[in-house]
Amino acid sequence: MRTDHQTEQGATAGGAPGHGVTAVAHPNIALIKYWGKRDERLMIPYVDSLSMTLDIFPTTTTVRLAPGAPADSLTLDGSPAEGEVRRRVVGFLDLLRERSGRSELAVVDTHNSVPTGAGLASSASGFAALALAGAAAYGLDPDRTALSRLARRGSASASRSMFGGFAVCHAGRGTGAAADLGSYAEPVPVPDFDPALVIAVVDAGVKAVSSRAAMRRTVETSPLYRAWATSGKADLAEMRVALRRGDLDAVGEIAERNALGMHATMLAARPAVRYLSPATVAVLDGVLRLRSDGVPAYATMDAGPNVKVLCHPADADRVAEAVRGAAPGCSVFTARRGPGARLTGEAER
């Protein structure tokens, strides 16, 4: 029986040149955030996080080995990818080549059905799909836990998109190999809780400050960061209990305070990082009005201006209507629990 390390490193006979491997992964929205990395090379977060994988906005990625090619090729939504996106993907392909002991360059074709770089978790679905397809193309045979570690090397949130429903990513301890081994995702069994998540896209544009740069600035300069990170441990413990109970009010209250606290740490950074726009605040005010009218609705936000609102499925249409009224012109989508990452042709996990 192979150890986890051997499974993650060992190559199989798969990944024949010329044959592409395609994977599909869905984004996840963190209900307990991790914001900040203690090891940027290994992409290891400071704190644990917990998320809900969505059933909308999938990323589809095909990886094909291309022996003799002059360079790796990356196409994103039909156009050649350059700059930081290309650098991150090529770095990830180098990691796959190192682990598989193979040297072939690759052709990567990725299609997002969610705006890229707008705080809607496109990097989570993108690197989860790339990890799964790339591992198969290069003949690696990792188990699902090892795949979550691998996906984390592209984006820490991608580790959670390996699993459907709710998942937790462990920050791990120590440094180097021990930290890498200890930071992985696993599913959180919640059999009977399936809330709706109404997503208000108030701005689909690329963020002026990337998540990576904003995290680094917040960790290094915000006087509020350590207190928020410490409180997140209690938030996570309470969230696990609330999920087991299927208690939407408790889940929503914990998620909302955790998200607002994260944005507070960014606002206190030097200089401040402000993702919240006037439309964001209008939607947040709309959520408060819903609650005052007796509708259980709770907001969460990632690194961007867009708002996600947890509610009962029976209330989703009313919540969507309220969101549109608060921010006219915004795009509104409703999601439920979605599947984990899978190769095309696989049964959903």
Short mmCIF file of C-alpha atoms in Angstrom, two decimals:
data_model
loop_
_atom_site.label_atom_id
_atom_site.label_comp_id
_atom_site.label_asym_id
_atom_site.label_seq_id
_atom_site.Cartn_x
_atom_site.Cartn_y
_atom_site.Cartn_z
CA MET A 1 0.00 0.00 0.00
CA ARG A 2 1.42 3.40 -1.00
CA THR A 3 1.79 6.14 1.54
CA ASP A 4 0.10 9.46 0.92
CA HIS A 5 3.48 10.98 -0.04
CA GLN A 6 4.20 8.17 -2.51
CA THR A 7 0.72 8.47 -3.98
CA GLU A 8 1.19 12.16 -4.54
CA GLN A 9 4.63 11.78 -6.12
CA GLY A 10 4.37 8.55 -8.06
CA ALA A 11 3.63 8.44 -11.79
CA THR A 12 1.49 6.00 -13.72
CA ALA A 13 1.49 5.09 -17.39
CA GLY A 14 -1.27 7.63 -18.12
CA GLY A 15 -0.96 10.99 -19.80
CA ALA A 16 0.03 9.86 -23.27
CA PRO A 17 1.12 12.78 -25.48
CA GLY A 18 -1.59 14.09 -27.79
CA HIS A 19 -4.48 12.96 -25.63
CA GLY A 20 -6.05 15.73 -23.61
CA VAL A 21 -7.51 15.21 -20.15
CA THR A 22 -10.47 17.38 -19.15
CA ALA A 23 -11.66 18.24 -15.66
CA VAL A 24 -14.54 20.32 -14.34
CA ALA A 25 -14.51 22.10 -10.99
CA HIS A 26 -16.88 24.52 -9.30
CA PRO A 27 -16.04 27.58 -7.21
CA ASN A 28 -16.59 27.63 -3.49
CA ILE A 29 -17.57 30.50 -1.24
CA ALA A 30 -15.82 30.58 2.13
CA LEU A 31 -18.14 30.96 5.10
CA ILE A 32 -15.08 31.08 7.35
CA LYS A 33 -12.26 32.95 5.59
CA TYR A 34 -8.54 32.31 5.67
CA TRP A 35 -7.21 35.71 4.38
CA GLY A 36 -3.43 35.71 4.59
CA LYS A 37 -0.68 33.17 3.93
CA ARG A 38 2.17 32.26 6.23
CA ASP A 39 4.07 30.61 3.36
CA GLU A 40 3.47 32.16 -0.05
CA ARG A 41 5.65 29.65 -1.89
CA LEU A 42 3.70 26.66 -0.57
CA MET A 43 0.46 28.71 -0.45
CA ILE A 44 -0.22 27.77 3.17
CA PRO A 45 -2.81 29.95 4.91
CA TYR A 46 -2.51 31.39 8.39
CA VAL A 47 -5.85 30.00 9.56
CA ASP A 48 -8.31 27.22 8.77
CA SER A 49 -11.24 27.98 6.48
CA LEU A 50 -14.60 26.44 5.65
CA SER A 51 -16.62 26.80 2.47
CA MET A 52 -19.62 25.75 0.42
CA THR A 53 -18.98 24.51 -3.12
CA LEU A 54 -21.52 25.90 -5.57
CA ASP A 55 -23.53 24.23 -8.32
CA ILE A 56 -22.98 27.14 -10.77
CA PHE A 57 -20.04 28.87 -12.50
CA PRO A 58 -17.92 25.76 -13.31
CA THR A 59 -14.44 25.93 -14.82
CA THR A 60 -13.58 23.40 -17.53
CA THR A 61 -9.89 22.76 -18.16
CA THR A 62 -8.18 20.47 -20.67
CA VAL A 63 -4.49 19.60 -20.37
CA ARG A 64 -2.65 17.99 -23.29
CA LEU A 65 1.02 17.08 -23.26
CA ALA A 66 2.95 18.56 -26.19
CA PRO A 67 6.43 17.02 -26.59
CA GLY A 68 8.69 19.23 -28.66
CA ALA A 69 6.65 22.38 -28.11
CA PRO A 70 8.78 25.50 -27.59
CA ALA A 71 6.82 26.58 -24.49
CA ASP A 72 3.74 25.79 -22.46
CA SER A 73 0.59 27.16 -24.07
CA LEU A 74 -2.30 28.57 -22.06
CA THR A 75 -5.63 29.71 -23.46
CA LEU A 76 -8.17 31.33 -21.12
CA ASP A 77 -11.70 31.74 -22.43
CA GLY A 78 -10.49 31.53 -26.01
CA SER A 79 -7.61 34.02 -25.74
CA PRO A 80 -3.91 33.47 -24.96
CA ALA A 81 -3.20 34.13 -21.29
CA GLU A 82 -0.26 36.33 -20.41
CA GLY A 83 1.22 38.07 -17.40
CA GLU A 84 0.52 36.88 -13.87
CA VAL A 85 -2.08 34.30 -14.92
CA ARG A 86 0.38 32.60 -17.27
CA ARG A 87 3.18 32.76 -14.70
CA ARG A 88 1.04 31.01 -12.07
CA VAL A 89 -0.13 28.28 -14.44
CA VAL A 90 3.36 27.59 -15.83
CA GLY A 91 4.66 27.40 -12.26
CA PHE A 92 1.96 24.87 -11.47
CA LEU A 93 2.86 22.82 -14.57
CA ASP A 94 6.51 22.87 -13.43
CA LEU A 95 5.36 21.39 -10.11
CA LEU A 96 3.51 18.61 -11.96
CA ARG A 97 6.60 17.88 -14.05
CA GLU A 98 8.77 17.76 -10.95
CA ARG A 99 6.44 15.33 -9.20
CA SER A 100 5.89 13.08 -12.20
CA GLY A 101 9.52 13.00 -13.35
CA ARG A 102 8.39 14.02 -16.84
CA SER A 103 9.56 16.92 -18.95
CA GLU A 104 6.89 17.40 -21.62
CA LEU A 105 5.45 20.86 -22.00
CA ALA A 106 1.68 21.21 -22.03
CA VAL A 107 -1.21 22.88 -23.80
CA VAL A 108 -3.83 24.12 -21.33
CA ASP A 109 -7.26 25.30 -22.43
CA THR A 110 -9.47 26.78 -19.69
CA HIS A 111 -12.99 28.15 -19.84
CA ASN A 112 -14.51 30.01 -16.89
CA SER A 113 -18.23 30.58 -16.64
CA VAL A 114 -17.62 33.15 -13.90
CA PRO A 115 -15.88 36.53 -14.27
CA THR A 116 -12.15 36.11 -13.66
CA GLY A 117 -10.45 38.14 -10.93
CA ALA A 118 -13.65 39.71 -9.57
CA GLY A 119 -13.81 38.01 -6.18
CA LEU A 120 -16.09 35.19 -7.34
CA ALA A 121 -13.66 32.34 -6.66
CA SER A 122 -12.54 31.76 -10.25
CA SER A 123 -9.04 30.85 -8.99
CA ALA A 124 -10.54 28.15 -6.75
CA SER A 125 -12.39 26.40 -9.56
CA GLY A 126 -9.56 27.11 -12.01
CA PHE A 127 -6.73 25.54 -10.04
CA ALA A 128 -8.89 22.67 -8.81
CA ALA A 129 -9.67 21.79 -12.44
CA LEU A 130 -6.03 22.28 -13.47
CA ALA A 131 -4.77 20.10 -10.61
CA LEU A 132 -7.11 17.25 -11.47
CA ALA A 133 -6.62 17.36 -15.24
CA GLY A 134 -2.91 18.08 -14.99
CA ALA A 135 -2.24 15.24 -12.53
CA ALA A 136 -3.98 12.81 -14.87
CA ALA A 137 -2.23 14.14 -17.97
CA TYR A 138 1.19 13.75 -16.36
CA GLY A 139 0.37 10.26 -15.08
CA LEU A 140 0.13 11.07 -11.39
CA ASP A 141 -2.35 9.10 -9.32
CA PRO A 142 -3.02 11.09 -6.13
CA ASP A 143 -5.92 10.40 -3.83
CA ARG A 144 -8.46 13.15 -3.17
CA THR A 145 -6.63 14.45 -0.08
CA ALA A 146 -3.34 14.67 -1.97
CA LEU A 147 -5.15 16.39 -4.84
CA SER A 148 -6.38 19.02 -2.40
CA ARG A 149 -2.77 19.65 -1.33
CA LEU A 150 -1.75 19.88 -4.96
CA ALA A 151 -4.55 22.31 -5.84
CA ARG A 152 -3.56 24.44 -2.83
CA ARG A 153 -0.20 25.12 -4.48
CA GLY A 154 -2.08 27.05 -7.17
CA SER A 155 -4.65 28.73 -4.93
CA ALA A 156 -5.31 27.97 -1.27
CA SER A 157 -9.07 28.10 -1.83
CA ALA A 158 -8.78 25.60 -4.70
CA SER A 159 -8.11 22.82 -2.20
CA ARG A 160 -11.72 23.10 -1.00
CA SER A 161 -13.19 22.89 -4.52
CA MET A 162 -11.93 19.32 -4.72
CA PHE A 163 -14.94 18.43 -2.59
CA GLY A 164 -18.64 18.98 -3.01
CA GLY A 165 -20.93 20.52 -0.42
CA PHE A 166 -19.06 21.88 2.59
CA ALA A 167 -15.31 21.51 3.04
CA VAL A 168 -12.66 22.67 5.48
CA CYS A 169 -9.05 23.52 4.61
CA HIS A 170 -6.57 22.96 7.41
CA ALA A 171 -3.82 25.52 7.75
CA GLY A 172 -1.46 22.96 9.26
CA ARG A 173 1.54 23.66 11.47
CA GLY A 174 5.28 23.82 11.20
CA THR A 175 7.30 24.75 8.15
CA GLY A 176 8.49 23.19 4.91
CA ALA A 177 7.44 19.62 4.20
CA ALA A 178 5.57 19.28 7.50
CA ALA A 179 3.50 22.37 6.75
CA ASP A 180 2.79 21.15 3.21
CA LEU A 181 1.61 17.78 4.49
CA GLY A 182 -0.57 19.33 7.20
CA SER A 183 -2.39 21.82 4.96
CA TYR A 184 -5.14 20.02 3.05
CA ALA A 185 -8.89 20.04 2.59
CA GLU A 186 -11.49 17.48 3.58
CA PRO A 187 -15.28 17.33 3.35
CA VAL A 188 -17.50 18.40 6.22
CA PRO A 189 -20.43 15.95 6.37
CA VAL A 190 -23.64 17.98 6.46
CA PRO A 191 -26.30 15.67 5.01
CA ASP A 192 -29.50 17.67 5.46
CA PHE A 193 -28.50 21.32 5.14
CA ASP A 194 -28.79 22.81 1.65
CA PRO A 195 -29.24 26.59 1.83
CA ALA A 196 -29.52 28.91 -1.14
CA LEU A 197 -26.79 31.43 -1.86
CA VAL A 198 -27.97 34.48 -3.78
CA ILE A 199 -25.01 36.12 -5.51
CA ALA A 200 -25.12 39.82 -6.35
CA VAL A 201 -22.51 40.73 -8.96
CA VAL A 202 -22.35 44.49 -8.57
CA ASP A 203 -19.05 44.74 -10.47
CA ALA A 204 -17.63 41.96 -12.65
CA GLY A 205 -14.44 43.86 -13.44
CA VAL A 206 -10.93 42.77 -12.45
CA LYS A 207 -9.97 44.00 -8.99
CA ALA A 208 -7.61 46.96 -8.76
CA VAL A 209 -5.66 45.16 -6.02
CA SER A 210 -5.19 41.41 -6.40
CA SER A 211 -6.10 39.13 -3.53
CA ARG A 212 -2.48 38.09 -3.12
CA ALA A 213 -1.23 41.68 -2.82
CA ALA A 214 -4.11 42.64 -0.53
CA MET A 215 -3.47 39.68 1.77
CA ARG A 216 0.20 40.52 2.07
CA ARG A 217 -0.50 44.17 2.84
CA THR A 218 -3.16 43.28 5.40
CA VAL A 219 -1.02 40.74 7.25
CA GLU A 220 2.01 43.05 7.32
CA THR A 221 0.32 46.33 8.24
CA SER A 222 -3.18 45.92 9.68
CA PRO A 223 -3.34 46.27 13.49
CA LEU A 224 -6.61 44.33 13.43
CA TYR A 225 -5.36 41.25 11.61
CA ARG A 226 -4.11 39.14 14.54
CA ALA A 227 -7.29 39.66 16.53
CA TRP A 228 -9.43 38.66 13.53
CA ALA A 229 -7.34 35.55 12.87
CA THR A 230 -7.67 34.51 16.52
CA SER A 231 -11.44 35.06 16.54
CA GLY A 232 -11.70 32.97 13.39
CA LYS A 233 -10.80 29.84 15.36
CA ALA A 234 -13.90 30.29 17.52
CA ASP A 235 -15.96 31.15 14.43
CA LEU A 236 -14.92 27.88 12.79
CA ALA A 237 -15.77 25.77 15.84
CA GLU A 238 -19.18 27.44 16.13
CA MET A 239 -19.79 27.07 12.38
CA ARG A 240 -19.23 23.31 12.52
CA VAL A 241 -21.84 23.02 15.27
CA ALA A 242 -24.31 25.24 13.41
CA LEU A 243 -23.91 23.22 10.20
CA ARG A 244 -24.51 19.95 12.04
CA ARG A 245 -27.72 21.43 13.46
CA GLY A 246 -28.77 22.79 10.06
CA ASP A 247 -29.28 26.16 11.77
CA LEU A 248 -29.39 28.78 9.01
CA ASP A 249 -29.56 31.72 11.42
CA ALA A 250 -26.46 30.61 13.30
CA VAL A 251 -24.58 29.74 10.09
CA GLY A 252 -25.48 33.11 8.61
CA GLU A 253 -24.62 35.16 11.68
CA ILE A 254 -21.20 33.50 11.98
CA ALA A 255 -20.44 33.84 8.26
CA GLU A 256 -21.49 37.50 8.17
CA ARG A 257 -19.41 38.56 11.15
CA ASN A 258 -16.39 36.64 9.88
CA ALA A 259 -16.60 38.33 6.46
CA LEU A 260 -17.20 41.82 7.82
CA GLY A 261 -14.28 41.33 10.21
CA MET A 262 -12.03 40.34 7.30
CA HIS A 263 -12.95 43.50 5.40
CA ALA A 264 -12.34 45.53 8.56
CA THR A 265 -8.77 44.20 8.71
CA MET A 266 -8.27 45.34 5.10
CA LEU A 267 -9.68 48.80 5.78
CA ALA A 268 -7.21 49.11 8.66
CA ALA A 269 -4.23 48.16 6.46
CA ARG A 270 -1.66 50.85 5.62
CA PRO A 271 -2.67 51.97 3.03
CA ALA A 272 -6.22 50.68 3.26
CA VAL A 273 -7.55 48.03 0.90
CA ARG A 274 -11.16 48.83 0.10
CA TYR A 275 -13.15 46.41 -2.03
CA LEU A 276 -16.56 47.57 -0.80
CA SER A 277 -18.28 49.88 -3.29
CA PRO A 278 -21.42 52.01 -2.80
CA ALA A 279 -23.40 49.23 -4.49
CA THR A 280 -21.91 46.71 -2.03
CA VAL A 281 -23.07 48.78 0.92
CA ALA A 282 -26.51 49.20 -0.64
CA VAL A 283 -26.87 45.41 -0.91
CA LEU A 284 -25.68 44.96 2.69
CA ASP A 285 -28.30 47.48 3.78
CA GLY A 286 -30.90 45.54 1.78
CA VAL A 287 -29.95 42.36 3.64
CA LEU A 288 -30.47 44.15 6.95
CA ARG A 289 -33.91 45.29 5.79
CA LEU A 290 -34.82 41.73 4.85
CA ARG A 291 -33.95 40.55 8.34
CA SER A 292 -35.94 43.34 9.93
CA ASP A 293 -38.89 42.14 7.81
CA GLY A 294 -38.49 38.61 9.19
CA VAL A 295 -36.60 37.03 6.25
CA PRO A 296 -33.50 35.11 7.43
CA ALA A 297 -30.80 36.45 5.10
CA TYR A 298 -27.09 36.88 5.84
CA ALA A 299 -24.29 38.36 3.77
CA THR A 300 -20.76 37.23 3.08
CA MET A 301 -18.11 38.73 0.80
CA ASP A 302 -14.75 37.66 -0.51
CA ALA A 303 -11.99 39.88 -1.90
CA GLY A 304 -14.16 42.00 -4.12
CA PRO A 305 -17.29 44.16 -4.16
CA ASN A 306 -19.76 41.36 -4.84
CA VAL A 307 -22.10 40.08 -2.15
CA LYS A 308 -23.38 36.57 -1.47
CA VAL A 309 -26.51 36.16 0.63
CA LEU A 310 -27.32 32.95 2.53
CA CYS A 311 -31.01 32.21 2.88
CA HIS A 312 -33.60 29.44 2.86
CA PRO A 313 -34.32 28.16 -0.67
CA ALA A 314 -37.98 29.18 -0.25
CA ASP A 315 -36.83 32.79 0.31
CA ALA A 316 -34.32 32.94 -2.56
CA ASP A 317 -36.65 34.73 -5.03
CA ARG A 318 -37.54 37.39 -2.47
CA VAL A 319 -33.90 37.88 -1.57
CA ALA A 320 -32.94 38.17 -5.24
CA GLU A 321 -35.67 40.77 -5.78
CA ALA A 322 -34.45 42.77 -2.77
CA VAL A 323 -30.88 42.65 -4.02
CA ARG A 324 -31.91 43.92 -7.46
CA GLY A 325 -33.84 46.72 -5.83
CA ALA A 326 -30.87 47.71 -3.68
CA ALA A 327 -28.38 47.72 -6.57
CA PRO A 328 -30.22 48.31 -9.86
CA GLY A 329 -28.36 46.87 -12.81
CA CYS A 330 -26.49 44.22 -10.87
CA SER A 331 -26.53 40.62 -12.03
CA VAL A 332 -28.08 38.15 -9.61
CA PHE A 333 -27.59 34.38 -9.53
CA THR A 334 -28.84 31.74 -7.12
CA ALA A 335 -26.67 28.77 -6.18
CA ARG A 336 -27.05 25.66 -4.09
CA ARG A 337 -24.58 23.01 -2.92
CA GLY A 338 -22.50 21.74 -5.81
CA PRO A 339 -20.27 18.76 -6.68
CA GLY A 340 -16.57 18.28 -6.19
CA ALA A 341 -14.02 18.45 -9.00
CA ARG A 342 -14.18 15.57 -11.46
CA LEU A 343 -12.70 14.34 -14.70
CA THR A 344 -15.24 14.41 -17.49
CA GLY A 345 -16.96 11.06 -17.61
CA GLU A 346 -16.57 10.51 -13.86
CA ALA A 347 -19.59 10.25 -11.61
CA GLU A 348 -20.07 13.37 -9.54
CA ARG A 349 -18.42 13.15 -6.13
#
